[in-house]
Amino acid sequence: MRAPNLTVNPQPSTLNIFMTDPKTDTFLAGRLLNVQLLCGTTAEVKVRQLPLAEYERAFTLLDDEIALTALFCGQDKKWAETLTPESYEALHAAAGEVNRKGFFSWCARQVARASERRAEAAGIEAGIQATLGSLSPTSPPRLPRTPA
């Protein structure tokens, strides 16, 4: 099943990538590109500005560049694997540009927060280790005496 933003031209042709003006990407919520599939057909694809509701899912795909690029196009990884390498690179570059001020800014904040939490945890761990190190390993800590 094809997504509504994909139009396939059954006539094989040479790769003709066109892009909308980057200044209008936000207004259009994406960028249109003509790309070529491995089978020789061309397709018009919209690289979309990722909606907030999909940020968390996309974040899990950061280690899978092809799947993430496909998601920006509203497609799945299997679809992306049908693109010519040149077309894939054009889509990947456009996805970075279109989502720089949205999704990728959000990612940077998530990574910064995670780094802060790791630093805090390391500080807590160091404090625990220092406390444990100050206890004498030869004698157990004294318990308070209870009246008999």
mmCIF file with all atom_site columns, C-alpha atoms in Angstrom:
data_model
loop_
_atom_site.group_PDB
_atom_site.id
_atom_site.type_symbol
_atom_site.label_atom_id
_atom_site.label_alt_id
_atom_site.label_comp_id
_atom_site.label_asym_id
_atom_site.label_entity_id
_atom_site.label_seq_id
_atom_site.pdbx_PDB_ins_code
_atom_site.Cartn_x
_atom_site.Cartn_y
_atom_site.Cartn_z
_atom_site.occupancy
_atom_site.B_iso_or_equiv
_atom_site.pdbx_formal_charge
_atom_site.auth_seq_id
_atom_site.auth_comp_id
_atom_site.auth_asym_id
_atom_site.auth_atom_id
_atom_site.pdbx_PDB_model_num
ATOM 1   C CA . MET A 1 1   ? 0.000  0.000  0.000   1.00 0.00 ? 1   MET A CA 1
ATOM 2   C CA . ARG A 1 2   ? 1.445  3.363  -0.970  1.00 0.00 ? 2   ARG A CA 1
ATOM 3   C CA . ALA A 1 3   ? 1.320  6.350  1.318   1.00 0.00 ? 3   ALA A CA 1
ATOM 4   C CA . PRO A 1 4   ? -0.616 9.341  0.002   1.00 0.00 ? 4   PRO A CA 1
ATOM 5   C CA . ASN A 1 5   ? 2.540  11.457 -0.342  1.00 0.00 ? 5   ASN A CA 1
ATOM 6   C CA . LEU A 1 6   ? 4.172  9.070  -2.833  1.00 0.00 ? 6   LEU A CA 1
ATOM 7   C CA . THR A 1 7   ? 3.435  9.350  -6.537  1.00 0.00 ? 7   THR A CA 1
ATOM 8   C CA . VAL A 1 8   ? 5.048  6.834  -8.857  1.00 0.00 ? 8   VAL A CA 1
ATOM 9   C CA . ASN A 1 9   ? 5.683  7.590  -12.500 1.00 0.00 ? 9   ASN A CA 1
ATOM 10  C CA . PRO A 1 10  ? 5.688  4.288  -14.443 1.00 0.00 ? 10  PRO A CA 1
ATOM 11  C CA . GLN A 1 11  ? 8.004  5.743  -17.100 1.00 0.00 ? 11  GLN A CA 1
ATOM 12  C CA . PRO A 1 12  ? 11.698 5.206  -16.308 1.00 0.00 ? 12  PRO A CA 1
ATOM 13  C CA . SER A 1 13  ? 13.618 8.442  -16.428 1.00 0.00 ? 13  SER A CA 1
ATOM 14  C CA . THR A 1 14  ? 16.798 10.015 -15.201 1.00 0.00 ? 14  THR A CA 1
ATOM 15  C CA . LEU A 1 15  ? 16.995 11.258 -11.657 1.00 0.00 ? 15  LEU A CA 1
ATOM 16  C CA . ASN A 1 16  ? 15.518 14.711 -11.391 1.00 0.00 ? 16  ASN A CA 1
ATOM 17  C CA . ILE A 1 17  ? 15.663 15.977 -7.843  1.00 0.00 ? 17  ILE A CA 1
ATOM 18  C CA . PHE A 1 18  ? 13.852 19.210 -7.192  1.00 0.00 ? 18  PHE A CA 1
ATOM 19  C CA . MET A 1 19  ? 13.350 20.843 -3.866  1.00 0.00 ? 19  MET A CA 1
ATOM 20  C CA . THR A 1 20  ? 11.056 23.494 -2.588  1.00 0.00 ? 20  THR A CA 1
ATOM 21  C CA . ASP A 1 21  ? 12.590 26.652 -1.207  1.00 0.00 ? 21  ASP A CA 1
ATOM 22  C CA . PRO A 1 22  ? 13.993 25.880 2.296   1.00 0.00 ? 22  PRO A CA 1
ATOM 23  C CA . LYS A 1 23  ? 12.415 29.131 3.498   1.00 0.00 ? 23  LYS A CA 1
ATOM 24  C CA . THR A 1 24  ? 8.978  27.606 2.915   1.00 0.00 ? 24  THR A CA 1
ATOM 25  C CA . ASP A 1 25  ? 9.729  24.207 4.534   1.00 0.00 ? 25  ASP A CA 1
ATOM 26  C CA . THR A 1 26  ? 8.095  25.171 7.818   1.00 0.00 ? 26  THR A CA 1
ATOM 27  C CA . PHE A 1 27  ? 5.060  26.650 6.088   1.00 0.00 ? 27  PHE A CA 1
ATOM 28  C CA . LEU A 1 28  ? 4.653  23.501 3.975   1.00 0.00 ? 28  LEU A CA 1
ATOM 29  C CA . ALA A 1 29  ? 5.621  21.224 6.916   1.00 0.00 ? 29  ALA A CA 1
ATOM 30  C CA . GLY A 1 30  ? 8.161  19.544 4.671   1.00 0.00 ? 30  GLY A CA 1
ATOM 31  C CA . ARG A 1 31  ? 9.928  19.490 1.336   1.00 0.00 ? 31  ARG A CA 1
ATOM 32  C CA . LEU A 1 32  ? 9.013  17.759 -1.939  1.00 0.00 ? 32  LEU A CA 1
ATOM 33  C CA . LEU A 1 33  ? 11.653 15.831 -3.862  1.00 0.00 ? 33  LEU A CA 1
ATOM 34  C CA . ASN A 1 34  ? 11.543 13.732 -7.000  1.00 0.00 ? 34  ASN A CA 1
ATOM 35  C CA . VAL A 1 35  ? 13.525 10.557 -6.438  1.00 0.00 ? 35  VAL A CA 1
ATOM 36  C CA . GLN A 1 36  ? 14.321 7.420  -8.390  1.00 0.00 ? 36  GLN A CA 1
ATOM 37  C CA . LEU A 1 37  ? 13.567 3.900  -7.259  1.00 0.00 ? 37  LEU A CA 1
ATOM 38  C CA . LEU A 1 38  ? 15.800 0.926  -8.052  1.00 0.00 ? 38  LEU A CA 1
ATOM 39  C CA . CYS A 1 39  ? 13.195 -0.376 -10.486 1.00 0.00 ? 39  CYS A CA 1
ATOM 40  C CA . GLY A 1 40  ? 13.750 2.743  -12.616 1.00 0.00 ? 40  GLY A CA 1
ATOM 41  C CA . THR A 1 41  ? 10.553 4.587  -11.794 1.00 0.00 ? 41  THR A CA 1
ATOM 42  C CA . THR A 1 42  ? 10.474 8.041  -10.302 1.00 0.00 ? 42  THR A CA 1
ATOM 43  C CA . ALA A 1 43  ? 8.462  9.170  -7.314  1.00 0.00 ? 43  ALA A CA 1
ATOM 44  C CA . GLU A 1 44  ? 7.583  12.480 -5.739  1.00 0.00 ? 44  GLU A CA 1
ATOM 45  C CA . VAL A 1 45  ? 8.217  12.231 -2.002  1.00 0.00 ? 45  VAL A CA 1
ATOM 46  C CA . LYS A 1 46  ? 7.467  14.674 0.762   1.00 0.00 ? 46  LYS A CA 1
ATOM 47  C CA . VAL A 1 47  ? 10.138 14.828 3.459   1.00 0.00 ? 47  VAL A CA 1
ATOM 48  C CA . ARG A 1 48  ? 7.975  15.990 6.297   1.00 0.00 ? 48  ARG A CA 1
ATOM 49  C CA . GLN A 1 49  ? 8.596  17.987 9.395   1.00 0.00 ? 49  GLN A CA 1
ATOM 50  C CA . LEU A 1 50  ? 8.091  15.283 12.002  1.00 0.00 ? 50  LEU A CA 1
ATOM 51  C CA . PRO A 1 51  ? 5.037  15.809 14.223  1.00 0.00 ? 51  PRO A CA 1
ATOM 52  C CA . LEU A 1 52  ? 5.698  16.021 17.978  1.00 0.00 ? 52  LEU A CA 1
ATOM 53  C CA . ALA A 1 53  ? 3.681  12.854 18.537  1.00 0.00 ? 53  ALA A CA 1
ATOM 54  C CA . GLU A 1 54  ? 6.348  10.877 16.641  1.00 0.00 ? 54  GLU A CA 1
ATOM 55  C CA . TYR A 1 55  ? 9.449  12.303 18.361  1.00 0.00 ? 55  TYR A CA 1
ATOM 56  C CA . GLU A 1 56  ? 9.847  9.492  20.895  1.00 0.00 ? 56  GLU A CA 1
ATOM 57  C CA . ARG A 1 57  ? 9.462  6.796  18.264  1.00 0.00 ? 57  ARG A CA 1
ATOM 58  C CA . ALA A 1 58  ? 11.953 8.562  15.990  1.00 0.00 ? 58  ALA A CA 1
ATOM 59  C CA . PHE A 1 59  ? 14.416 8.891  18.888  1.00 0.00 ? 59  PHE A CA 1
ATOM 60  C CA . THR A 1 60  ? 14.509 5.094  19.131  1.00 0.00 ? 60  THR A CA 1
ATOM 61  C CA . LEU A 1 61  ? 15.547 4.995  15.453  1.00 0.00 ? 61  LEU A CA 1
ATOM 62  C CA . LEU A 1 62  ? 18.615 7.241  15.779  1.00 0.00 ? 62  LEU A CA 1
ATOM 63  C CA . ASP A 1 63  ? 20.887 4.205  15.392  1.00 0.00 ? 63  ASP A CA 1
ATOM 64  C CA . ASP A 1 64  ? 19.037 3.119  12.230  1.00 0.00 ? 64  ASP A CA 1
ATOM 65  C CA . GLU A 1 65  ? 19.568 5.960  9.773   1.00 0.00 ? 65  GLU A CA 1
ATOM 66  C CA . ILE A 1 66  ? 17.658 4.312  6.913   1.00 0.00 ? 66  ILE A CA 1
ATOM 67  C CA . ALA A 1 67  ? 14.569 3.624  9.046   1.00 0.00 ? 67  ALA A CA 1
ATOM 68  C CA . LEU A 1 68  ? 14.682 7.160  10.471  1.00 0.00 ? 68  LEU A CA 1
ATOM 69  C CA . THR A 1 69  ? 14.962 8.728  7.015   1.00 0.00 ? 69  THR A CA 1
ATOM 70  C CA . ALA A 1 70  ? 12.024 6.589  5.866   1.00 0.00 ? 70  ALA A CA 1
ATOM 71  C CA . LEU A 1 71  ? 9.974  7.764  8.863   1.00 0.00 ? 71  LEU A CA 1
ATOM 72  C CA . PHE A 1 72  ? 10.618 11.387 7.884   1.00 0.00 ? 72  PHE A CA 1
ATOM 73  C CA . CYS A 1 73  ? 9.089  10.475 4.516   1.00 0.00 ? 73  CYS A CA 1
ATOM 74  C CA . GLY A 1 74  ? 6.100  8.744  6.132   1.00 0.00 ? 74  GLY A CA 1
ATOM 75  C CA . GLN A 1 75  ? 7.367  5.376  4.927   1.00 0.00 ? 75  GLN A CA 1
ATOM 76  C CA . ASP A 1 76  ? 9.009  2.270  6.359   1.00 0.00 ? 76  ASP A CA 1
ATOM 77  C CA . LYS A 1 77  ? 12.547 0.955  6.019   1.00 0.00 ? 77  LYS A CA 1
ATOM 78  C CA . LYS A 1 78  ? 11.591 -1.586 3.325   1.00 0.00 ? 78  LYS A CA 1
ATOM 79  C CA . TRP A 1 79  ? 10.389 1.282  1.145   1.00 0.00 ? 79  TRP A CA 1
ATOM 80  C CA . ALA A 1 80  ? 13.632 3.222  1.691   1.00 0.00 ? 80  ALA A CA 1
ATOM 81  C CA . GLU A 1 81  ? 15.614 0.197  0.556   1.00 0.00 ? 81  GLU A CA 1
ATOM 82  C CA . THR A 1 82  ? 13.986 0.529  -2.877  1.00 0.00 ? 82  THR A CA 1
ATOM 83  C CA . LEU A 1 83  ? 15.588 3.957  -3.447  1.00 0.00 ? 83  LEU A CA 1
ATOM 84  C CA . THR A 1 84  ? 18.722 4.520  -5.479  1.00 0.00 ? 84  THR A CA 1
ATOM 85  C CA . PRO A 1 85  ? 21.667 5.558  -3.285  1.00 0.00 ? 85  PRO A CA 1
ATOM 86  C CA . GLU A 1 86  ? 21.682 9.065  -4.785  1.00 0.00 ? 86  GLU A CA 1
ATOM 87  C CA . SER A 1 87  ? 17.983 9.510  -4.062  1.00 0.00 ? 87  SER A CA 1
ATOM 88  C CA . TYR A 1 88  ? 18.395 8.186  -0.525  1.00 0.00 ? 88  TYR A CA 1
ATOM 89  C CA . GLU A 1 89  ? 21.204 10.683 0.133   1.00 0.00 ? 89  GLU A CA 1
ATOM 90  C CA . ALA A 1 90  ? 19.039 13.539 -1.136  1.00 0.00 ? 90  ALA A CA 1
ATOM 91  C CA . LEU A 1 91  ? 16.165 12.485 1.153   1.00 0.00 ? 91  LEU A CA 1
ATOM 92  C CA . HIS A 1 92  ? 18.501 12.066 4.116   1.00 0.00 ? 92  HIS A CA 1
ATOM 93  C CA . ALA A 1 93  ? 19.982 15.547 3.617   1.00 0.00 ? 93  ALA A CA 1
ATOM 94  C CA . ALA A 1 94  ? 16.528 17.114 3.252   1.00 0.00 ? 94  ALA A CA 1
ATOM 95  C CA . ALA A 1 95  ? 15.288 15.311 6.386   1.00 0.00 ? 95  ALA A CA 1
ATOM 96  C CA . GLY A 1 96  ? 18.151 16.840 8.370   1.00 0.00 ? 96  GLY A CA 1
ATOM 97  C CA . GLU A 1 97  ? 17.438 20.315 7.063   1.00 0.00 ? 97  GLU A CA 1
ATOM 98  C CA . VAL A 1 98  ? 13.651 20.164 7.469   1.00 0.00 ? 98  VAL A CA 1
ATOM 99  C CA . ASN A 1 99  ? 13.857 18.750 11.017  1.00 0.00 ? 99  ASN A CA 1
ATOM 100 C CA . ARG A 1 100 ? 16.883 20.677 12.307  1.00 0.00 ? 100 ARG A CA 1
ATOM 101 C CA . LYS A 1 101 ? 14.835 23.182 14.339  1.00 0.00 ? 101 LYS A CA 1
ATOM 102 C CA . GLY A 1 102 ? 12.265 20.648 15.496  1.00 0.00 ? 102 GLY A CA 1
ATOM 103 C CA . PHE A 1 103 ? 13.111 17.020 16.049  1.00 0.00 ? 103 PHE A CA 1
ATOM 104 C CA . PHE A 1 104 ? 16.905 17.325 16.102  1.00 0.00 ? 104 PHE A CA 1
ATOM 105 C CA . SER A 1 105 ? 16.786 20.252 18.565  1.00 0.00 ? 105 SER A CA 1
ATOM 106 C CA . TRP A 1 106 ? 14.573 18.099 20.795  1.00 0.00 ? 106 TRP A CA 1
ATOM 107 C CA . CYS A 1 107 ? 17.086 15.222 20.482  1.00 0.00 ? 107 CYS A CA 1
ATOM 108 C CA . ALA A 1 108 ? 19.931 17.492 21.585  1.00 0.00 ? 108 ALA A CA 1
ATOM 109 C CA . ARG A 1 109 ? 17.957 18.456 24.701  1.00 0.00 ? 109 ARG A CA 1
ATOM 110 C CA . GLN A 1 110 ? 17.239 14.788 25.495  1.00 0.00 ? 110 GLN A CA 1
ATOM 111 C CA . VAL A 1 111 ? 20.914 13.881 25.192  1.00 0.00 ? 111 VAL A CA 1
ATOM 112 C CA . ALA A 1 112 ? 21.938 16.859 27.366  1.00 0.00 ? 112 ALA A CA 1
ATOM 113 C CA . ARG A 1 113 ? 19.436 15.854 30.065  1.00 0.00 ? 113 ARG A CA 1
ATOM 114 C CA . ALA A 1 114 ? 20.628 12.240 29.995  1.00 0.00 ? 114 ALA A CA 1
ATOM 115 C CA . SER A 1 115 ? 24.216 13.447 30.334  1.00 0.00 ? 115 SER A CA 1
ATOM 116 C CA . GLU A 1 116 ? 23.263 15.617 33.332  1.00 0.00 ? 116 GLU A CA 1
ATOM 117 C CA . ARG A 1 117 ? 21.512 12.651 34.969  1.00 0.00 ? 117 ARG A CA 1
ATOM 118 C CA . ARG A 1 118 ? 24.594 10.451 34.419  1.00 0.00 ? 118 ARG A CA 1
ATOM 119 C CA . ALA A 1 119 ? 26.807 13.119 35.995  1.00 0.00 ? 119 ALA A CA 1
ATOM 120 C CA . GLU A 1 120 ? 24.470 13.389 38.989  1.00 0.00 ? 120 GLU A CA 1
ATOM 121 C CA . ALA A 1 121 ? 24.423 9.598  39.376  1.00 0.00 ? 121 ALA A CA 1
ATOM 122 C CA . ALA A 1 122 ? 28.221 9.481  39.203  1.00 0.00 ? 122 ALA A CA 1
ATOM 123 C CA . GLY A 1 123 ? 28.410 12.115 41.961  1.00 0.00 ? 123 GLY A CA 1
ATOM 124 C CA . ILE A 1 124 ? 26.025 10.146 44.152  1.00 0.00 ? 124 ILE A CA 1
ATOM 125 C CA . GLU A 1 125 ? 27.975 6.956  43.535  1.00 0.00 ? 125 GLU A CA 1
ATOM 126 C CA . ALA A 1 126 ? 31.249 8.703  44.427  1.00 0.00 ? 126 ALA A CA 1
ATOM 127 C CA . GLY A 1 127 ? 29.677 9.957  47.664  1.00 0.00 ? 127 GLY A CA 1
ATOM 128 C CA . ILE A 1 128 ? 28.522 6.455  48.586  1.00 0.00 ? 128 ILE A CA 1
ATOM 129 C CA . GLN A 1 129 ? 31.944 5.024  47.796  1.00 0.00 ? 129 GLN A CA 1
ATOM 130 C CA . ALA A 1 130 ? 33.604 7.703  49.951  1.00 0.00 ? 130 ALA A CA 1
ATOM 131 C CA . THR A 1 131 ? 31.243 6.955  52.826  1.00 0.00 ? 131 THR A CA 1
ATOM 132 C CA . LEU A 1 132 ? 31.823 3.224  52.544  1.00 0.00 ? 132 LEU A CA 1
ATOM 133 C CA . GLY A 1 133 ? 35.576 3.782  52.313  1.00 0.00 ? 133 GLY A CA 1
ATOM 134 C CA . SER A 1 134 ? 35.577 5.779  55.553  1.00 0.00 ? 134 SER A CA 1
ATOM 135 C CA . LEU A 1 135 ? 34.103 2.867  57.482  1.00 0.00 ? 135 LEU A CA 1
ATOM 136 C CA . SER A 1 136 ? 36.695 0.614  59.065  1.00 0.00 ? 136 SER A CA 1
ATOM 137 C CA . PRO A 1 137 ? 36.730 -2.742 57.301  1.00 0.00 ? 137 PRO A CA 1
ATOM 138 C CA . THR A 1 138 ? 38.062 -4.494 60.442  1.00 0.00 ? 138 THR A CA 1
ATOM 139 C CA . SER A 1 139 ? 35.349 -3.529 62.869  1.00 0.00 ? 139 SER A CA 1
ATOM 140 C CA . PRO A 1 140 ? 31.630 -3.475 62.212  1.00 0.00 ? 140 PRO A CA 1
ATOM 141 C CA . PRO A 1 141 ? 29.780 -0.244 62.847  1.00 0.00 ? 141 PRO A CA 1
ATOM 142 C CA . ARG A 1 142 ? 28.611 0.144  66.435  1.00 0.00 ? 142 ARG A CA 1
ATOM 143 C CA . LEU A 1 143 ? 24.956 -0.232 67.080  1.00 0.00 ? 143 LEU A CA 1
ATOM 144 C CA . PRO A 1 144 ? 23.328 1.927  69.731  1.00 0.00 ? 144 PRO A CA 1
ATOM 145 C CA . ARG A 1 145 ? 22.912 0.183  73.085  1.00 0.00 ? 145 ARG A CA 1
ATOM 146 C CA . THR A 1 146 ? 19.416 -0.459 74.222  1.00 0.00 ? 146 THR A CA 1
ATOM 147 C CA . PRO A 1 147 ? 18.635 -0.422 77.944  1.00 0.00 ? 147 PRO A CA 1
ATOM 148 C CA . ALA A 1 148 ? 18.190 -3.897 79.425  1.00 0.00 ? 148 ALA A CA 1
#
